[in-house]
Coordinates of C-alpha atoms in Angstrom, one line a residue:
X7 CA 130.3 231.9 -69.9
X8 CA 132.9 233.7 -71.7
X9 CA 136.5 233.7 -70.4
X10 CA 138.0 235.8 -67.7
X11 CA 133.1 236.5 -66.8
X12 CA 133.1 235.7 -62.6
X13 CA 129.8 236.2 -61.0
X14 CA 130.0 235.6 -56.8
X15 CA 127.5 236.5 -54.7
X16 CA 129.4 236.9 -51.2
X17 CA 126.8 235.2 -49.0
X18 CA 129.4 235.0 -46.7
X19 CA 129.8 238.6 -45.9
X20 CA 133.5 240.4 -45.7
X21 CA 134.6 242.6 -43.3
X22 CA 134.3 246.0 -44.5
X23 CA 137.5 248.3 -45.2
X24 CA 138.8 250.5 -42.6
X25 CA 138.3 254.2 -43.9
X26 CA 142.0 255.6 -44.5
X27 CA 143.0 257.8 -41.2
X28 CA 140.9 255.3 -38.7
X29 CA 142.2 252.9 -36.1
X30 CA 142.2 249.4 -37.0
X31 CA 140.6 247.2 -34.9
X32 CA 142.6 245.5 -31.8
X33 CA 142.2 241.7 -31.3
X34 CA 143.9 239.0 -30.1
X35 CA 143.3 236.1 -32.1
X36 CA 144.7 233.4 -29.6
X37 CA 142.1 234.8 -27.0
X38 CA 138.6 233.5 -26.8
X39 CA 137.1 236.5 -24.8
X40 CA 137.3 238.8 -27.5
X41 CA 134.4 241.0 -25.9
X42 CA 134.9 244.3 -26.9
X43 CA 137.2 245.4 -29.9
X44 CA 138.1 249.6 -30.1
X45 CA 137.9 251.1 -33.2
X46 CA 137.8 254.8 -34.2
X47 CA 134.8 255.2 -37.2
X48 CA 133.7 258.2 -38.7
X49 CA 129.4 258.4 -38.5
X50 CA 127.0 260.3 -40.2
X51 CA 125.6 260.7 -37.0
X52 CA 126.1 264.2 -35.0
X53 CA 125.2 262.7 -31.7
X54 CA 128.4 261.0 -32.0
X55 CA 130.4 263.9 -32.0
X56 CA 133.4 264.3 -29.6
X57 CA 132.3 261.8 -27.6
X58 CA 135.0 260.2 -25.8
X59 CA 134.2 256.8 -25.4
X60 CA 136.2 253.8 -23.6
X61 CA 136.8 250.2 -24.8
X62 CA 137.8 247.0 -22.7
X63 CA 140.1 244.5 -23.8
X64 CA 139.8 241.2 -22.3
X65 CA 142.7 239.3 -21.9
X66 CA 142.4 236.5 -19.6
X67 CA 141.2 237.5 -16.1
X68 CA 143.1 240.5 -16.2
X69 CA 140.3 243.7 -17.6
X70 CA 142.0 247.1 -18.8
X71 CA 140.0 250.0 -19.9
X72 CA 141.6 251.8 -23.0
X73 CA 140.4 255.2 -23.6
X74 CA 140.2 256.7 -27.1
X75 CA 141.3 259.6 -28.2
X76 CA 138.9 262.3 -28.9
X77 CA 137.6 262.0 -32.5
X78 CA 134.9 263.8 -34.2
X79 CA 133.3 260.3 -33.8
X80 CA 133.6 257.6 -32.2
X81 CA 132.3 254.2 -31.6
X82 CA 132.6 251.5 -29.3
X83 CA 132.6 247.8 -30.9
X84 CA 131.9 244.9 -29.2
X85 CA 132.2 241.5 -30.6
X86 CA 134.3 241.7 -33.6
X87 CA 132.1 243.1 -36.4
X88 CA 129.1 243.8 -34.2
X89 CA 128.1 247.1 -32.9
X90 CA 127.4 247.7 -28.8
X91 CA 125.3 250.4 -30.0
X92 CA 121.7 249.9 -29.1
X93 CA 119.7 248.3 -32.7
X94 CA 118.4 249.8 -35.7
X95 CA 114.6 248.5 -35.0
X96 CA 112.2 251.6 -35.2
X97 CA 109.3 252.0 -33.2
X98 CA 105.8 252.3 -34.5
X99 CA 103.9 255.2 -33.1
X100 CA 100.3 255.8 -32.4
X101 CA 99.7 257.5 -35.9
X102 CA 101.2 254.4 -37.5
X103 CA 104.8 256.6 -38.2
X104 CA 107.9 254.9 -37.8
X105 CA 110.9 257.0 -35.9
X106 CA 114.4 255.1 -36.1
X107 CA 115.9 255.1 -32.9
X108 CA 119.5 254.9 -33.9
X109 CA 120.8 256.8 -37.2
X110 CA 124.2 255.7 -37.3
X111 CA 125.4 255.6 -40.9
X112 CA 129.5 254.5 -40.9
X113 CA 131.3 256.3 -43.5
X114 CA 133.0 253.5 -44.4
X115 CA 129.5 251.4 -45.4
X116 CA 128.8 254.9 -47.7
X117 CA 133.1 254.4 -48.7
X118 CA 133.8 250.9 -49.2
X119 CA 136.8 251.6 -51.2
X120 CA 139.5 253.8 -51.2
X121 CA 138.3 257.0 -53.4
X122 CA 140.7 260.2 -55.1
X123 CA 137.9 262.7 -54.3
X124 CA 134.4 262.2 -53.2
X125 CA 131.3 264.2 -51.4
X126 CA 128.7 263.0 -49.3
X127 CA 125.3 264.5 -48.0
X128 CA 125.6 262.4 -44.5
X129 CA 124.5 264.2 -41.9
X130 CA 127.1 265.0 -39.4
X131 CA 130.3 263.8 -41.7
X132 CA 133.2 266.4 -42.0
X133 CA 132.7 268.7 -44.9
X134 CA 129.0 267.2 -45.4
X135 CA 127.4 268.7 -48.3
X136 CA 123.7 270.0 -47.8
X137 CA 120.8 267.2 -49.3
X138 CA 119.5 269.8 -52.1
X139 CA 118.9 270.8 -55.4
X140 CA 122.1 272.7 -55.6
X141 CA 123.8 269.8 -54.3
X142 CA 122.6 267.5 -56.7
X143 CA 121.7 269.4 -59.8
X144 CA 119.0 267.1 -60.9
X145 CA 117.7 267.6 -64.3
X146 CA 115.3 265.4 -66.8
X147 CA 112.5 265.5 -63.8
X148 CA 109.8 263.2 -64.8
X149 CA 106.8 266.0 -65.0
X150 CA 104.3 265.3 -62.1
X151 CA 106.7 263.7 -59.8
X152 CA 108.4 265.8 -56.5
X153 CA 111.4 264.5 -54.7
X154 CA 111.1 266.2 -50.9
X155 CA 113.7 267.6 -48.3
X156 CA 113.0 266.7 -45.0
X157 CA 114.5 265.8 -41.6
X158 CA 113.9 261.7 -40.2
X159 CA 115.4 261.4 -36.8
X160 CA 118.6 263.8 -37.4
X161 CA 119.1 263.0 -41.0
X162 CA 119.1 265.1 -43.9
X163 CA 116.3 263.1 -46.4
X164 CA 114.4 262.5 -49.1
X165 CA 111.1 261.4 -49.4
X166 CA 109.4 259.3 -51.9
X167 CA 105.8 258.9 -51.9
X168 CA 103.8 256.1 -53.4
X169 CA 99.7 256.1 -53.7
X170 CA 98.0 253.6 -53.7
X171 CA 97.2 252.2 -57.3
X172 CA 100.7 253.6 -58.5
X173 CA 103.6 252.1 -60.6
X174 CA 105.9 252.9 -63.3
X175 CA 105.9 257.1 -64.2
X176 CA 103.6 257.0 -67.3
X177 CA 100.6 255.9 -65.4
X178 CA 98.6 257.6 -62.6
X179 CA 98.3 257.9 -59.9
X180 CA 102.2 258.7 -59.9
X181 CA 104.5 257.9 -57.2
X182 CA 108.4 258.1 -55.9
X183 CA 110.8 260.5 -58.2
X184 CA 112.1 260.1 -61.3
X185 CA 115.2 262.7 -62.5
X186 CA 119.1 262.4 -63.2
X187 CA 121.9 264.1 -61.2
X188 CA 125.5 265.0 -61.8
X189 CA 126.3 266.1 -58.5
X190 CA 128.5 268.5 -57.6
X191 CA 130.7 270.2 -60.3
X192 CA 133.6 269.7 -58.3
X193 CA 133.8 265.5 -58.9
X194 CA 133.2 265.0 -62.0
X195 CA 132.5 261.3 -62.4
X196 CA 133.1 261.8 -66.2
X197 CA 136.8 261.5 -65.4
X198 CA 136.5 258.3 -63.4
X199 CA 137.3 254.7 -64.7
X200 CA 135.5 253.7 -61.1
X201 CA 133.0 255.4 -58.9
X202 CA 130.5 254.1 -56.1
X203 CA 127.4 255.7 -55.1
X204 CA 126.3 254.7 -51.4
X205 CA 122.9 256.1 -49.7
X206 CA 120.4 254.7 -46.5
X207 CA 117.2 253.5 -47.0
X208 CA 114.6 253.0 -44.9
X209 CA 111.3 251.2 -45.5
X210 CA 109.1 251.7 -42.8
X211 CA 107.7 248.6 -40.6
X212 CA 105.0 247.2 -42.9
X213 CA 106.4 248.2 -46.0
X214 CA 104.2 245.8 -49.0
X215 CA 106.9 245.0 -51.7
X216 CA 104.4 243.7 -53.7
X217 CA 106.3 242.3 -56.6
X218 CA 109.4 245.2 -57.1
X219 CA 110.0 248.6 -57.7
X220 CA 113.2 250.5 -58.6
X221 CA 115.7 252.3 -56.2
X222 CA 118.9 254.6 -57.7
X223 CA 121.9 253.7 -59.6
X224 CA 124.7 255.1 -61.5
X225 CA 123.8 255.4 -65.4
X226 CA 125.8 256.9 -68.1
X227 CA 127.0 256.9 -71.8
X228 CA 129.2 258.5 -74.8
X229 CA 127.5 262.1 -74.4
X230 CA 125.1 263.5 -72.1
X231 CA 121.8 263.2 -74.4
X232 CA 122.6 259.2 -75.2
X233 CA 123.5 258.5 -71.5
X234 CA 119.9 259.3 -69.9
X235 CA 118.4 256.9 -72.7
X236 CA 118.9 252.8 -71.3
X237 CA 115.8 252.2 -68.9
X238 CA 111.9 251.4 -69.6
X239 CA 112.9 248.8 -72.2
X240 CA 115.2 251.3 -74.1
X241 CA 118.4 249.5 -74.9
X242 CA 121.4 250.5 -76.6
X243 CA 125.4 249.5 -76.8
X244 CA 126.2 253.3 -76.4
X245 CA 124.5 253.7 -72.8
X246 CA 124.1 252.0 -69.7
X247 CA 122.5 251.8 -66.3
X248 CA 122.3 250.1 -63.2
X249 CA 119.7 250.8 -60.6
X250 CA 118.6 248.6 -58.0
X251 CA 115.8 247.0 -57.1
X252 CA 113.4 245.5 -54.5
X253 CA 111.5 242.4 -55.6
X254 CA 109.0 240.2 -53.0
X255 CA 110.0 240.1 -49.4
X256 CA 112.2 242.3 -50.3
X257 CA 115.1 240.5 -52.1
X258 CA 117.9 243.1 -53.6
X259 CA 119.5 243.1 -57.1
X260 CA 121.5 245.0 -59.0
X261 CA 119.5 245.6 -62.1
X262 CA 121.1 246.6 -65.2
X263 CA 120.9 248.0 -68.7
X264 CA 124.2 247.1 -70.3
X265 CA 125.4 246.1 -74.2
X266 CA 122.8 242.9 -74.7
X267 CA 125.3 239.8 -75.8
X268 CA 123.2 239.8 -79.4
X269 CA 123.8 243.3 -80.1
X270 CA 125.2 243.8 -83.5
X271 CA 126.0 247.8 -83.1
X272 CA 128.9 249.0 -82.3
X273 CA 131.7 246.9 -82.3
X274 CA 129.6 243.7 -82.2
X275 CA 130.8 241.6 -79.8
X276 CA 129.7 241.4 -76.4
X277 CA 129.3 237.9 -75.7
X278 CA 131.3 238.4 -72.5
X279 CA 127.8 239.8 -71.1
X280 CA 126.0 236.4 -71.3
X281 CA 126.7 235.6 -68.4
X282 CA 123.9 238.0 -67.1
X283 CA 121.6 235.3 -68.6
X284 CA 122.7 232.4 -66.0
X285 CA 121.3 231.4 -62.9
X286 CA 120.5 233.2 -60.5
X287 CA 120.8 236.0 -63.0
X288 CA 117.8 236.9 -65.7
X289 CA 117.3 238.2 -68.9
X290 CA 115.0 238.8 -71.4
X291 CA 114.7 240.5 -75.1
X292 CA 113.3 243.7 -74.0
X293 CA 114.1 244.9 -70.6
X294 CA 117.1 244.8 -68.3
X295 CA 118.9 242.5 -66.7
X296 CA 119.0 240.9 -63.1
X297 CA 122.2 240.2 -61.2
X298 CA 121.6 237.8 -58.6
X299 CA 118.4 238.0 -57.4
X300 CA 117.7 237.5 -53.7
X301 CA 121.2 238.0 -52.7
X302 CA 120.4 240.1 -49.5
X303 CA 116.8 241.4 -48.4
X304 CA 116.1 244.7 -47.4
X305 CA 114.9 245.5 -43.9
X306 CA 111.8 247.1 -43.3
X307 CA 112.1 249.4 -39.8
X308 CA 116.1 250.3 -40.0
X309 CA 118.3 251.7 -42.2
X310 CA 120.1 250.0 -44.7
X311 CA 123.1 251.6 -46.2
X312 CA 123.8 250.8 -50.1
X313 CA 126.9 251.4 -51.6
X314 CA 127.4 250.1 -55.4
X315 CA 131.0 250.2 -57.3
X316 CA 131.2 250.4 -61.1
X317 CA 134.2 250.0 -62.9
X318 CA 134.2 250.7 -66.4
X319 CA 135.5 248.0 -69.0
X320 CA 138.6 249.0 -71.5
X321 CA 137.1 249.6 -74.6
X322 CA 137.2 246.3 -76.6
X323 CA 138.5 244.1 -73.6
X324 CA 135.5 242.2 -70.9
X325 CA 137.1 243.8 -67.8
X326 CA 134.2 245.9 -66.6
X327 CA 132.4 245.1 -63.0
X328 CA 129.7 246.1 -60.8
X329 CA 129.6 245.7 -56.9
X330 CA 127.2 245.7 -54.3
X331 CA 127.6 246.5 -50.9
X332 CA 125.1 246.6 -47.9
X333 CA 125.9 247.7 -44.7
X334 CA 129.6 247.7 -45.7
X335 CA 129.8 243.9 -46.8
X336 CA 130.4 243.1 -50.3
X337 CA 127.1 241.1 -51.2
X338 CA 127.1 240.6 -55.4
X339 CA 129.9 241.2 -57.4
X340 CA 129.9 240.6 -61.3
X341 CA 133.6 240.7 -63.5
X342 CA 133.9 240.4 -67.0
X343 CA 131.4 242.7 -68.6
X344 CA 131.4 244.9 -71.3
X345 CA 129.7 248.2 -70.2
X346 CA 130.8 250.3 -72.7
X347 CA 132.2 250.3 -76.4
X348 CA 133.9 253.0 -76.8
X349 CA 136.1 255.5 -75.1
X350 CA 133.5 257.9 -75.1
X351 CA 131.6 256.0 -73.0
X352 CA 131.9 257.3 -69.4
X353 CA 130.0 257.4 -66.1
X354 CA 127.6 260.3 -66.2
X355 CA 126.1 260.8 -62.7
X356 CA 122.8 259.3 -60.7
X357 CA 120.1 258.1 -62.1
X358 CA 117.6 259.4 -58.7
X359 CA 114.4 256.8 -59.5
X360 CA 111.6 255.3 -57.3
X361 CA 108.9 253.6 -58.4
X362 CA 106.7 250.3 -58.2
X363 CA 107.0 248.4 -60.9
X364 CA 107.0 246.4 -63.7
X365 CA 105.0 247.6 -66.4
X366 CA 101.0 245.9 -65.2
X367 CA 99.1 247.1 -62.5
X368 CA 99.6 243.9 -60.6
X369 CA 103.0 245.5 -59.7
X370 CA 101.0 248.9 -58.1
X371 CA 101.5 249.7 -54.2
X372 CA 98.2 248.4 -52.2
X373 CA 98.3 251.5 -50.3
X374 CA 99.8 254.8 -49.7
X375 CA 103.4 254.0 -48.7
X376 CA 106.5 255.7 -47.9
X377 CA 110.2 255.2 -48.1
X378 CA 113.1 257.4 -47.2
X379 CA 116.3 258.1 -48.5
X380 CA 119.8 259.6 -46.5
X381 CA 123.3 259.6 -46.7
X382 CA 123.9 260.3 -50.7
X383 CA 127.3 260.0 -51.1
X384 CA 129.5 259.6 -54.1
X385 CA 133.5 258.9 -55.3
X386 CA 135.4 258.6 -57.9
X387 CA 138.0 255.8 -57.1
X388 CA 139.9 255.5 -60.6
X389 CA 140.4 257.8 -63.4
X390 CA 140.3 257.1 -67.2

């Protein structure tokens, strides 16, 4: 592993960051009754707004009920980190649908870190832009494929739709979306030395994994044309990419095109990235690259909110890193890559794709299948 390369994969989960503006959590760390902790958290969830809601503070026998103030949200913790709020489970109805029962999405799991400008499609969330084409400006649409609008249990969302028989976008049937999205004009990740892109997901109860498929990611490049080009076994040191993906049973990963460590264009030497070829990290000649496979699993019946940070590399030095975050808890982090090799190389936008797959029919859905997306929601936290 080259010098200054750090791969962790935060098993044990951190607390997530307090959003700037919200009240930090109260607790008593000599007390072993700590019951209920207040904190004031912005949701994308309009049920919770202005609702005035009242924590207790144990301290010894004595118990003291401590309003909040009225927020445009509000929620009420209980033991510290863990939500009173009733669960995420969804129930399955008689035509086999599944309905959450709680949409709670905290701004700060979309927000993990501190961001100069930012927008977010979470329902509910001040200044909430609308889930749409005009929002998202998507462009490159793989021919065939639909991304749909629609409404799941008070969130705005997109659904992706898989046949049965379908994988990857060249063969049919096809399923989920494929395009790329700038967003709105108005942050323009171009500038940014660090962005994150945070969204929900929900696979519904019974969801087949099946051996993978691909979920969205941040891609970019020096120029708009070269950016859109490192995916389906397309490499090159003056793009990059990094999607996610579902494997069996669900395990996540971060899975990334970036400068392969035997690359000779460019400036030649990206050695720094071999570490993406160690355990539990994979690589091969022709297709991307896994970052620590199986460090979480995704849920099937609740929400999970995603919420990836990449931070470009100065050109020529191995100081570039990508971040995962799910449910607000930092779950991979990689330092000391090389994303990029020259200062033309800059974070483009989204790259919005869903798919089964793997590149055989082995990796196709069994059935028809569904999976929903919520909460887009992106910021620049650095600029170049």
């Amino acid at each position: 592993m080259a010098t200054g390369s750090v791969l962790s994969i935060n098993m044990a989960f951190q607390q997530p960051k307090t959003l700037p503006g919200a009240i930090d959590p109260l607790y008593d760390s000599a007390s072993s009754t700590d019951l209920y902790i207040p904190i004031v958290q912005m949701h994308c969830n309009p049920a919770q707004s202005f609702r005035l809601a009242f924590s207790v503070l144990v301290v010894t026998t004595s118990i003291v009920a401590l309003p909040l103030h009225m927020n445009s949200t509000a929620a009420l913790l209980g033991r510290r980190g863990h939500s009173t709020t009733s669960n995420h489970s969804l129930p399955v109805g008689a035509n086999g649908t599944t309905t959450p029962t709680d949409n709670q999405t905290p701004l700060s799991a979309l927000f993990p870190v501190p961001s100069l400008s930012n927008w977010t499609t979470c329902t509910g969330a001040p200044d909430a832009r609308p889930l749409s084409d005009a929002t998202l400006r998507p462009f490159k649409i793989e021919s065939g494929m639909t991304h749909t609008y629609m409404q799941m249990a008070g969130k705005s969302a997109m659904e992706a739709n898989y046949p049965v028989g379908s994988y990857i976008p060249s063969k049919k049937p096809l399923g989920g979306f494929s395009f790329y999205a700038p967003g709105p004009e108005d942050v323009d990740l171009t500038t940014a030395a660090e962005a994150t892109f945070g969204y929900s997901i929900l696979f519904p109860a019974g969801f087949n994994f099946v051996m993978g498929g691909k979920l969205p990611g941040i891609y970019g490049g020096d120029d708009a044309t070269t950016a859109v080009s490192c995916s389906g076994g397309r490499r090159d040191t003056s793009c990059f990419s990094a999607r996610l993906i579902w494997r069996t049973n669900g395990a996540g990963e971060i899975y990334t095109y970036i400068p392969d460590p035997s690359a000779t264009t460019g400036t030649g030497n990206y050695t720094a990235n071999k570490q993406l070829c160690v355990k539990p990290n994979e690589c091969n000649d022709t297709y991307g690259a896994s970052i620590a496979r199986g460090a979480f699993t995704f849920a099937t019946g609740a929400w999970t909110t995603l919420s990836q940070r990449v931070k470009l590399n100065t050109v020529g030095q191995p100081d570039g890193e990508l971040e995962l975050f799910v449910d607000g808890k930092s779950v991979i982090s990689a330092k000391g890559l090389i994303i990029r090799d020259s200062a033309e190389g800059r974070i483009r936008g989204l790259q919005m794709q869903t798919f089964f797959g793997g590149s055989t029919k082995e990796w196709a859905s069994p059935t028809d299948q569904k999976v929903y997306f919520a909460d887009f929601s992106v910021a620049i936290t650095s600029k170049l």
